[in-house]
mmCIF file with all atom_site columns, C-alpha atoms in Angstrom:
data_model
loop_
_atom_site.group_PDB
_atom_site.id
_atom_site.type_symbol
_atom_site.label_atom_id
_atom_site.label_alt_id
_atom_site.label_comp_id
_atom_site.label_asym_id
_atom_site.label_entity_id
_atom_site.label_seq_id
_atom_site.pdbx_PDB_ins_code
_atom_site.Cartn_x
_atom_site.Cartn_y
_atom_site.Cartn_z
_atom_site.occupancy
_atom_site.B_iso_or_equiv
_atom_site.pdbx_formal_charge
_atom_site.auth_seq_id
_atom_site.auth_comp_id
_atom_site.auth_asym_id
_atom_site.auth_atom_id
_atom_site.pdbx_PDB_model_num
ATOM 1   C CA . UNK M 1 1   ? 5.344   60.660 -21.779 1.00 49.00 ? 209 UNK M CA 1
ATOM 2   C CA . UNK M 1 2   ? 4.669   58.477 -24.848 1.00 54.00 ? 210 UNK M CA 1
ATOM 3   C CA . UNK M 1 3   ? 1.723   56.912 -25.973 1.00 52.00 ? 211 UNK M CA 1
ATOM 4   C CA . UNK M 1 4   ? 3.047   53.428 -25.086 1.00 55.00 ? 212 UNK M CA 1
ATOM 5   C CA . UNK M 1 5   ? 2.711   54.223 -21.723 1.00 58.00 ? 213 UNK M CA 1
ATOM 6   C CA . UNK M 1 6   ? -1.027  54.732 -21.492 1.00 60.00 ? 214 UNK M CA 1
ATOM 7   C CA . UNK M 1 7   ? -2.228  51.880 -22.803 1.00 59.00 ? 215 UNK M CA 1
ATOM 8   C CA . UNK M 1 8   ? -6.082  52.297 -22.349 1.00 67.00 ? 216 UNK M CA 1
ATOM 9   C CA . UNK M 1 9   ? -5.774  55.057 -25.022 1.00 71.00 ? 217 UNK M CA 1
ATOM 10  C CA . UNK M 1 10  ? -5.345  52.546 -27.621 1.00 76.00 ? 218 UNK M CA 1
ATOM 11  C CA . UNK M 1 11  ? -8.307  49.938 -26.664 1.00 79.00 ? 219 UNK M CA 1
ATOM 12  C CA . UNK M 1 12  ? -7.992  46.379 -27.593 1.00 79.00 ? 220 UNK M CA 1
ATOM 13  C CA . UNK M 1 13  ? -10.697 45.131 -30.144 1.00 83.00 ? 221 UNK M CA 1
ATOM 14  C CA . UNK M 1 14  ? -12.845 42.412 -29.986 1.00 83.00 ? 222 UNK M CA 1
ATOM 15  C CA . UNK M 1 15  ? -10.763 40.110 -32.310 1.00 87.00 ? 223 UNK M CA 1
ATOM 16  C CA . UNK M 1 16  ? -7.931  40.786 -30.415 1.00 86.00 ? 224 UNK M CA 1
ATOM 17  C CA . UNK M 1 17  ? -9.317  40.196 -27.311 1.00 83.00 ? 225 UNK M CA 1
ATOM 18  C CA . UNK M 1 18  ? -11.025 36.979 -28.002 1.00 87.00 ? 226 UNK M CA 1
ATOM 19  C CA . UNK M 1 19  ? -7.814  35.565 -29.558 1.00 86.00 ? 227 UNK M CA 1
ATOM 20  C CA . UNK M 1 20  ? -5.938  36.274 -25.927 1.00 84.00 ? 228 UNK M CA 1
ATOM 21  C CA . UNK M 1 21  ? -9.108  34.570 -24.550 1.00 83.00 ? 229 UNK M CA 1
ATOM 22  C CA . UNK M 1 22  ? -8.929  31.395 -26.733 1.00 83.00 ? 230 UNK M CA 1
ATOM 23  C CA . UNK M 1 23  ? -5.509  31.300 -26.665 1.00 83.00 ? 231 UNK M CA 1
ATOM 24  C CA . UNK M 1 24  ? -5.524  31.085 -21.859 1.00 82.00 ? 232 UNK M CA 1
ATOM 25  C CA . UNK M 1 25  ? -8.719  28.702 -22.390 1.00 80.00 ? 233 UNK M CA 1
ATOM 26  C CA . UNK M 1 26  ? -6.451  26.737 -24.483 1.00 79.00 ? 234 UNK M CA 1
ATOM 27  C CA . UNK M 1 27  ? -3.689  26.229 -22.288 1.00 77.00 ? 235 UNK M CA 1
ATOM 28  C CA . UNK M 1 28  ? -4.747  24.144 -20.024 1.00 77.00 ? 236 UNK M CA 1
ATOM 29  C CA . UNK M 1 29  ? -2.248  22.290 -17.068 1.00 75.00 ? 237 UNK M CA 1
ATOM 30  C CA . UNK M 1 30  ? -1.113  18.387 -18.613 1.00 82.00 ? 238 UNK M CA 1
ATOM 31  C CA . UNK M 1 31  ? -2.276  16.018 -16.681 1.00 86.00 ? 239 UNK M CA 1
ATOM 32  C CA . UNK M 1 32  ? 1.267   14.765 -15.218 1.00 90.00 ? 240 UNK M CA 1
ATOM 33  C CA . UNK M 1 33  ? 1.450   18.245 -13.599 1.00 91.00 ? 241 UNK M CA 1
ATOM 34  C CA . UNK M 1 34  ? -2.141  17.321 -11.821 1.00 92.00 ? 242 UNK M CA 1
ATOM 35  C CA . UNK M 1 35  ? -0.966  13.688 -10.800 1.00 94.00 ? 243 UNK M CA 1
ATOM 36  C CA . UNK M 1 36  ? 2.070   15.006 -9.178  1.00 95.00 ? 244 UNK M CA 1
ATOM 37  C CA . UNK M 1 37  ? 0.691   17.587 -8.259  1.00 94.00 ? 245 UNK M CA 1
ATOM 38  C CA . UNK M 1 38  ? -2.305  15.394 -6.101  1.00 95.00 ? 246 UNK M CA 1
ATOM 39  C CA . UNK M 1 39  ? 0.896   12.687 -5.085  1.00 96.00 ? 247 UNK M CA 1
ATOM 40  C CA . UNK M 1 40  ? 3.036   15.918 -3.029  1.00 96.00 ? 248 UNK M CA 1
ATOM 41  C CA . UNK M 1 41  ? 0.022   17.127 -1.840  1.00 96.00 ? 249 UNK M CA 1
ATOM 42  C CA . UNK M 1 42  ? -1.556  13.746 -0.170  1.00 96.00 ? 250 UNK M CA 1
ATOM 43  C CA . UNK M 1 43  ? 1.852   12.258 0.753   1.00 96.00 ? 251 UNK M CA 1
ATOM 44  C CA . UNK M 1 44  ? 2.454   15.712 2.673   1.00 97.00 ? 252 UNK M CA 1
ATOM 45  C CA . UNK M 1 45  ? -0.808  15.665 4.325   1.00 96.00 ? 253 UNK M CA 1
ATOM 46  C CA . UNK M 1 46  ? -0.580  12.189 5.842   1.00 96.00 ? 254 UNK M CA 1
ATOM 47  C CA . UNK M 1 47  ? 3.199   13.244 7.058   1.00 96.00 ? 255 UNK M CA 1
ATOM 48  C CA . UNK M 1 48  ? 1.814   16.256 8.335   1.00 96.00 ? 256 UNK M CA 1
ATOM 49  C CA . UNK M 1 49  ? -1.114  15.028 10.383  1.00 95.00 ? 257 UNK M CA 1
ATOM 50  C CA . UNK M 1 50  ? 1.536   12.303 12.090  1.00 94.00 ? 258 UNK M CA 1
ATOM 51  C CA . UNK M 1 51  ? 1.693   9.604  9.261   1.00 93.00 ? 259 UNK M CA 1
ATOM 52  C CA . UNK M 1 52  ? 5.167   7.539  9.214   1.00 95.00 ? 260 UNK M CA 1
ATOM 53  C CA . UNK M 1 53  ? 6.367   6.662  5.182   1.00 96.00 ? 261 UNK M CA 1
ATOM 54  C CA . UNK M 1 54  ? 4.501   3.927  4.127   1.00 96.00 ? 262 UNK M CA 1
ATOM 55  C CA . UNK M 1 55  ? 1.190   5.957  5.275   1.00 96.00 ? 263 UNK M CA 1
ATOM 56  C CA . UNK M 1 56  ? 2.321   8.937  2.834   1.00 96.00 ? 264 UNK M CA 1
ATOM 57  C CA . UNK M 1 57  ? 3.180   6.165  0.117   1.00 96.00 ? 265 UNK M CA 1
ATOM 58  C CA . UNK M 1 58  ? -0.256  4.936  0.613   1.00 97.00 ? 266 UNK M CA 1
ATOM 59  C CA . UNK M 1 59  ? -2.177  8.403  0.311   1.00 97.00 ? 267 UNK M CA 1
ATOM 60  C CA . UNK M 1 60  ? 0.059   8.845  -2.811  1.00 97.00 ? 268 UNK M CA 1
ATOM 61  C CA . UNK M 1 61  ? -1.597  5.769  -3.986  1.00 96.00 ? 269 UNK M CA 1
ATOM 62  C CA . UNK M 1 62  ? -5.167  7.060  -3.008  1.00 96.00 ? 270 UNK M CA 1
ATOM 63  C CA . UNK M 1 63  ? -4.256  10.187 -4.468  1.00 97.00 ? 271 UNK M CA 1
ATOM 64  C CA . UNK M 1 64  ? -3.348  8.304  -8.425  1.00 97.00 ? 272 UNK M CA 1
ATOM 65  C CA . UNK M 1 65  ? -6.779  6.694  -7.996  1.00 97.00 ? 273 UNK M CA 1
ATOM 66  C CA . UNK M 1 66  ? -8.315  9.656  -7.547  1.00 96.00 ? 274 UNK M CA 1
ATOM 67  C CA . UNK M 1 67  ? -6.690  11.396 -10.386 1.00 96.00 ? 275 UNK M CA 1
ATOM 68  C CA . UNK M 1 68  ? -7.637  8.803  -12.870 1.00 95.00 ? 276 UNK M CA 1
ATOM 69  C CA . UNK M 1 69  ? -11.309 9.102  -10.952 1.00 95.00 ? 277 UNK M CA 1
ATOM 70  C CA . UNK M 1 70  ? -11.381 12.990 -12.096 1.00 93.00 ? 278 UNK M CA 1
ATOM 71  C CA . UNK M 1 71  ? -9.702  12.197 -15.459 1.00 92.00 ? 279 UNK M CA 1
ATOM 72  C CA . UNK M 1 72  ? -11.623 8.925  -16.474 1.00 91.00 ? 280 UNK M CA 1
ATOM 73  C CA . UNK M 1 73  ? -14.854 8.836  -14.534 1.00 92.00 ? 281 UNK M CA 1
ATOM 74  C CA . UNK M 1 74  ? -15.772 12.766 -13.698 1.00 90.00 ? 282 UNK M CA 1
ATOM 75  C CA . UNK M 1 75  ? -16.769 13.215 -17.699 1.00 89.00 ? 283 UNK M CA 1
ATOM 76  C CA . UNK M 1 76  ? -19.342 10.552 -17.629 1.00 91.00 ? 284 UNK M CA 1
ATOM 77  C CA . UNK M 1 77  ? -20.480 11.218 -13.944 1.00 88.00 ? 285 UNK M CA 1
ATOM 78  C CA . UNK M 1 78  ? -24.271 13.610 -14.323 1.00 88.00 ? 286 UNK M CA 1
ATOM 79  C CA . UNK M 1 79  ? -22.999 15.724 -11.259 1.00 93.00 ? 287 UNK M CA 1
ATOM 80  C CA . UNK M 1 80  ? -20.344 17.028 -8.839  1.00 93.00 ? 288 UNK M CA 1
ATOM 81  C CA . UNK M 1 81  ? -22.420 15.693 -5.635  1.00 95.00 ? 289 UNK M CA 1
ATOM 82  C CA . UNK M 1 82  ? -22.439 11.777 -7.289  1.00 95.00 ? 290 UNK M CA 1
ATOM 83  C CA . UNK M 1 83  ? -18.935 12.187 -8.722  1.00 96.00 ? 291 UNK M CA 1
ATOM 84  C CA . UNK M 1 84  ? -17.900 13.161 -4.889  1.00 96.00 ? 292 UNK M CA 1
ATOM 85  C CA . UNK M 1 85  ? -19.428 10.790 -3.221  1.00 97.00 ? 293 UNK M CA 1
ATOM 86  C CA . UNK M 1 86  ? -18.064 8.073  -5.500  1.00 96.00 ? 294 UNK M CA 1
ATOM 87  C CA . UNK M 1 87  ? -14.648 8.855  -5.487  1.00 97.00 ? 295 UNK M CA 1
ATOM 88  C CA . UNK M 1 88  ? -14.749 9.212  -1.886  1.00 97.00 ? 296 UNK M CA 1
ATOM 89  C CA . UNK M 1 89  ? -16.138 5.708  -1.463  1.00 97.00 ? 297 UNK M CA 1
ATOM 90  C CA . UNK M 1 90  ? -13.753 4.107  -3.984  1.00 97.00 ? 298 UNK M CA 1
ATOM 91  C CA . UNK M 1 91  ? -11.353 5.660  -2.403  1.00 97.00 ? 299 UNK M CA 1
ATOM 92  C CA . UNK M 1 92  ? -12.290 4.849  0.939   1.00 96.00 ? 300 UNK M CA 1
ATOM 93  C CA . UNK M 1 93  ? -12.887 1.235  -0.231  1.00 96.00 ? 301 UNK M CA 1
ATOM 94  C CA . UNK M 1 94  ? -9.163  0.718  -1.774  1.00 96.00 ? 302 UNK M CA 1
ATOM 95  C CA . UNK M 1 95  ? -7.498  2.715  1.537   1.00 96.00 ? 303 UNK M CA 1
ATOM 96  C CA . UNK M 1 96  ? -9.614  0.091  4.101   1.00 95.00 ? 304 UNK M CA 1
ATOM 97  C CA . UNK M 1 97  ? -8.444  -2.474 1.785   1.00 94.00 ? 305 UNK M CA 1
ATOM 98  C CA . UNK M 1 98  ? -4.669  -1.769 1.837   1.00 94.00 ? 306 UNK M CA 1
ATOM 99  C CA . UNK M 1 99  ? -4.959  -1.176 5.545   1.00 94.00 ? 307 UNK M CA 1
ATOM 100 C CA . UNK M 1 100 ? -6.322  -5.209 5.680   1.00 92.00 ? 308 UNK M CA 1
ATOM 101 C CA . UNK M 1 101 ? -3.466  -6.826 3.389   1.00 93.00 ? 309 UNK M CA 1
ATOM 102 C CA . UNK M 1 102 ? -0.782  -3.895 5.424   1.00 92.00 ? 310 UNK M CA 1
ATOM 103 C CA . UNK M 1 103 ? -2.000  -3.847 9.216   1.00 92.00 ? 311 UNK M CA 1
ATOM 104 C CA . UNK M 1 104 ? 1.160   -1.879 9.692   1.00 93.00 ? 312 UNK M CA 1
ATOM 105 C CA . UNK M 1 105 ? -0.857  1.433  7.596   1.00 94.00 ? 313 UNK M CA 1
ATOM 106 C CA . UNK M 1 106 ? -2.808  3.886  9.542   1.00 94.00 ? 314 UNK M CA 1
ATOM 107 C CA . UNK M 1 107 ? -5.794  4.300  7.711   1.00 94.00 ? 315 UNK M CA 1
ATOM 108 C CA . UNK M 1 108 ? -6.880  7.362  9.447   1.00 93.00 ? 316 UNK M CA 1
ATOM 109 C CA . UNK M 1 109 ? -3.713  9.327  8.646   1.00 96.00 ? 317 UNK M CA 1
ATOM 110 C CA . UNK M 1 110 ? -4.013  7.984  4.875   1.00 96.00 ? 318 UNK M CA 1
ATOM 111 C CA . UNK M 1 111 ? -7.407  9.269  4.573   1.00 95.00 ? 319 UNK M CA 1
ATOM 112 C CA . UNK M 1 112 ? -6.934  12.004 5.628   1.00 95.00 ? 320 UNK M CA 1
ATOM 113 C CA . UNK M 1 113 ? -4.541  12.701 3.293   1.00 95.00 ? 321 UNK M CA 1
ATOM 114 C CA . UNK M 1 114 ? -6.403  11.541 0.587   1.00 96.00 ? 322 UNK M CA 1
ATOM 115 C CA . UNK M 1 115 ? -9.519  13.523 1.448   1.00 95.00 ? 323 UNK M CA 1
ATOM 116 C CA . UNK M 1 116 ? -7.765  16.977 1.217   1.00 95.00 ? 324 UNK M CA 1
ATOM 117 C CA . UNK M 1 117 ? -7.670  16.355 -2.767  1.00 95.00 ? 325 UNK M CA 1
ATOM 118 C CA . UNK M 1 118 ? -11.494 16.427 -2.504  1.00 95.00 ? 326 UNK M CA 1
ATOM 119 C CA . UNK M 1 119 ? -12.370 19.277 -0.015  1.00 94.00 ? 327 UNK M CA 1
ATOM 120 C CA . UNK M 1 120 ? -14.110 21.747 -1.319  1.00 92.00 ? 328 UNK M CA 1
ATOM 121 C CA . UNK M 1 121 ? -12.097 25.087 -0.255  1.00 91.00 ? 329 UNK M CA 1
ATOM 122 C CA . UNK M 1 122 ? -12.071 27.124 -3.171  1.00 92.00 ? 330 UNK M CA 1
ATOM 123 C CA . UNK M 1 123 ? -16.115 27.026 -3.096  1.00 93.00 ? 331 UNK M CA 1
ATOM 124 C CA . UNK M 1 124 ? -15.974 27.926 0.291   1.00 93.00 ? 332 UNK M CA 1
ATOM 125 C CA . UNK M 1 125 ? -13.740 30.671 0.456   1.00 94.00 ? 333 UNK M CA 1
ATOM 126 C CA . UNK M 1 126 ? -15.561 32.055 -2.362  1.00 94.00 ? 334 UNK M CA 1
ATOM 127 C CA . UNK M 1 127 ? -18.808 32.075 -0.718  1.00 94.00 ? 335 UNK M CA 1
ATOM 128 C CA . UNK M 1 128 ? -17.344 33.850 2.548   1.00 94.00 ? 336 UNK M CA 1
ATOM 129 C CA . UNK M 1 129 ? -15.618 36.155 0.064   1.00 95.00 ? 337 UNK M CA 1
ATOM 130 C CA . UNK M 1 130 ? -19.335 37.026 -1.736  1.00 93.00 ? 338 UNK M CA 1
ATOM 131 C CA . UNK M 1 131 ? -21.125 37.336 1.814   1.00 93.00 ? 339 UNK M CA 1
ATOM 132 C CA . UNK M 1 132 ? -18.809 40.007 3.062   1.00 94.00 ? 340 UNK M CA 1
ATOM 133 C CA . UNK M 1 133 ? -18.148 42.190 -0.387  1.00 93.00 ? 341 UNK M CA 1
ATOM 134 C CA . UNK M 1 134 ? -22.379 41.852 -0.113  1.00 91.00 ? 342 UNK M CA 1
ATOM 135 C CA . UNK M 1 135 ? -23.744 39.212 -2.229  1.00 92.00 ? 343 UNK M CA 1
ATOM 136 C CA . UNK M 1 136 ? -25.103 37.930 0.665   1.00 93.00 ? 344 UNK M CA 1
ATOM 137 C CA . UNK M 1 137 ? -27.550 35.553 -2.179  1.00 94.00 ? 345 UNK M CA 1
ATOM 138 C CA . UNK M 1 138 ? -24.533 34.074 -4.511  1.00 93.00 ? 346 UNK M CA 1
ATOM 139 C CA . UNK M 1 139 ? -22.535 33.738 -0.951  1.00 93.00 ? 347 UNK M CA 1
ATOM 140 C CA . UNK M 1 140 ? -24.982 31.676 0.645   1.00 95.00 ? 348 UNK M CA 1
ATOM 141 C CA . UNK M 1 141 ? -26.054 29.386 -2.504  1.00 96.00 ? 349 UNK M CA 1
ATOM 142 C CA . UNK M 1 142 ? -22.238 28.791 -2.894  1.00 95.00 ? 350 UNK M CA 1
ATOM 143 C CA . UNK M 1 143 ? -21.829 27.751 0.661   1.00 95.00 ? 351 UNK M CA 1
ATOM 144 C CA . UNK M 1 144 ? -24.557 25.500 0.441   1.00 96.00 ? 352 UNK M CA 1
ATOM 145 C CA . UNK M 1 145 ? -23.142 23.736 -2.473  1.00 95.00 ? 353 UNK M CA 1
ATOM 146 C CA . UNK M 1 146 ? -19.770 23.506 -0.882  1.00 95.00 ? 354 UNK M CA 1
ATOM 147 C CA . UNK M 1 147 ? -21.495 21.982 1.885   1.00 96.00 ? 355 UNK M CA 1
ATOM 148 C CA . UNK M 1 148 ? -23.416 19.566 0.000   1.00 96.00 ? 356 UNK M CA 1
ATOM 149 C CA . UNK M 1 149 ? -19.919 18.817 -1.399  1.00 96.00 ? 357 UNK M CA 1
ATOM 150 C CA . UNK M 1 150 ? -18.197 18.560 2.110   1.00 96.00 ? 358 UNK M CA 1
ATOM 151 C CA . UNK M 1 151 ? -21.307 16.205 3.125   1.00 97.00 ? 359 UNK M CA 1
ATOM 152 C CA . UNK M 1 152 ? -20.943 13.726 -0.319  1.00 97.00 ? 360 UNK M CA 1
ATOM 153 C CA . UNK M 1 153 ? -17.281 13.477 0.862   1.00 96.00 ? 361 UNK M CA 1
ATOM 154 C CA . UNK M 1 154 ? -17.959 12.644 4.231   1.00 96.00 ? 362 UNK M CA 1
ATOM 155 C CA . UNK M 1 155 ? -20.597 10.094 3.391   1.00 97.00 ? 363 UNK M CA 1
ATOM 156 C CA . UNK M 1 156 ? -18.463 8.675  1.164   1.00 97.00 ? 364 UNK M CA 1
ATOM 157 C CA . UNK M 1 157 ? -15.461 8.024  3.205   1.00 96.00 ? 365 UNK M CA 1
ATOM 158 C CA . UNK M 1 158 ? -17.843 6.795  6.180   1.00 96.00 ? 366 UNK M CA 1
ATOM 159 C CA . UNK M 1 159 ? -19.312 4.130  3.970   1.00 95.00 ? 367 UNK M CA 1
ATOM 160 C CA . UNK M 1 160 ? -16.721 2.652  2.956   1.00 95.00 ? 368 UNK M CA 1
ATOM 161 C CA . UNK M 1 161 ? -15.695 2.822  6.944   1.00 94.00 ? 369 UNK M CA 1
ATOM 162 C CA . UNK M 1 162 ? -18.841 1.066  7.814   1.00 94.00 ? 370 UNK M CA 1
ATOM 163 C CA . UNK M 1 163 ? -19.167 -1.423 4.576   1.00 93.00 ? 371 UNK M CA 1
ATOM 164 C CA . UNK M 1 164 ? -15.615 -2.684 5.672   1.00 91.00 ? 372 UNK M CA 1
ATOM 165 C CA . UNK M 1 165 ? -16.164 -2.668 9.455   1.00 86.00 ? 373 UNK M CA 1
ATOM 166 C CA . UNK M 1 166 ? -19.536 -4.602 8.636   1.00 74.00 ? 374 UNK M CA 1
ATOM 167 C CA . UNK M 1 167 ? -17.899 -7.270 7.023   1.00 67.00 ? 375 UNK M CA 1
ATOM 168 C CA . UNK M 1 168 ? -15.727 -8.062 9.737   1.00 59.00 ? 376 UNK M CA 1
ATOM 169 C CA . UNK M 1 169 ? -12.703 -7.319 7.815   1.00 54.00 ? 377 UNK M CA 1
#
């Protein structure tokens, strides 16, 4: 065998391996790719959970709002909890909305839609994964905050419910 083939006898140095580094930290998904990205995904979820065409073209528009929300307004927000919790109200404010001027829309099936952009699964699944490989302390602190999460979502959505249903609209 040659020496190409065992690679760990020739370690990479530290120059080297920081240039690979900087080089994946600096390639970093456009934009676009995120905005269609969010469209597929929340016009699929409101077909999916029983949501006719102009629902999914709705949750496609809740789902560009909340891409210019994570571009535009994340930045400036001081945390993920407030950030969540507004974009779930804005966007719960601009889906009741729609649903007034197009009684035709389910809102329920749009929402629901839109609120799969903002779940937070990866946090969760990451905190089961930490509990059973035995970091039983990272595990639980990450469930927590992807609960917290889950809960700024939820409050979110709900008052924009209950600020809309309150005004008799």
């Amino acid at each position: 065998m040659t020496k190409e083939s065992f690679p760990c006898r020739q370690p990479v140095s530290a120059a080297e391996l920081r240039k690979e580094f900087d080089q994946i930290n600096a390639d970093k998904p456009k934009s676009t790719w995120k905005l269609l990205g969010s469209l597929l995904a929340a016009c699929s979820f409101a077909l999916f959970y029983g949501g006719s065409i102009s629902d999914a073209i709705a949750a496609g528009l809740g789902a560009a709002l909340i891409w210019g929300l994570q571009q535009y307004f994340r930045p400036v927000c001081m945390n993920e909890v407030t950030f969540q919790f507004a974009t779930s109200f804005l966007t719960g404010c601009a889906i009741c909305g729609l649903t007034l001027l197009c009684p035709s829309l389910h809102m329920d099936k749009i929402m629901i839609g839109d609120i799969m952009l903002l779940i937070p699964g990866l946090m969760s699944t990451n905190a089961i994964r930490d509990v059973l490989i035995g970091d039983t302390l990272s595990g639980i602190i990450r469930l927590i905050a992807a609960l917290l999460l889950a809960a700024a979502l939820t409050l979110g959505f709900m008052g924009a419910i209950i600020l809309f249903g309150r005004l008799g609209l």
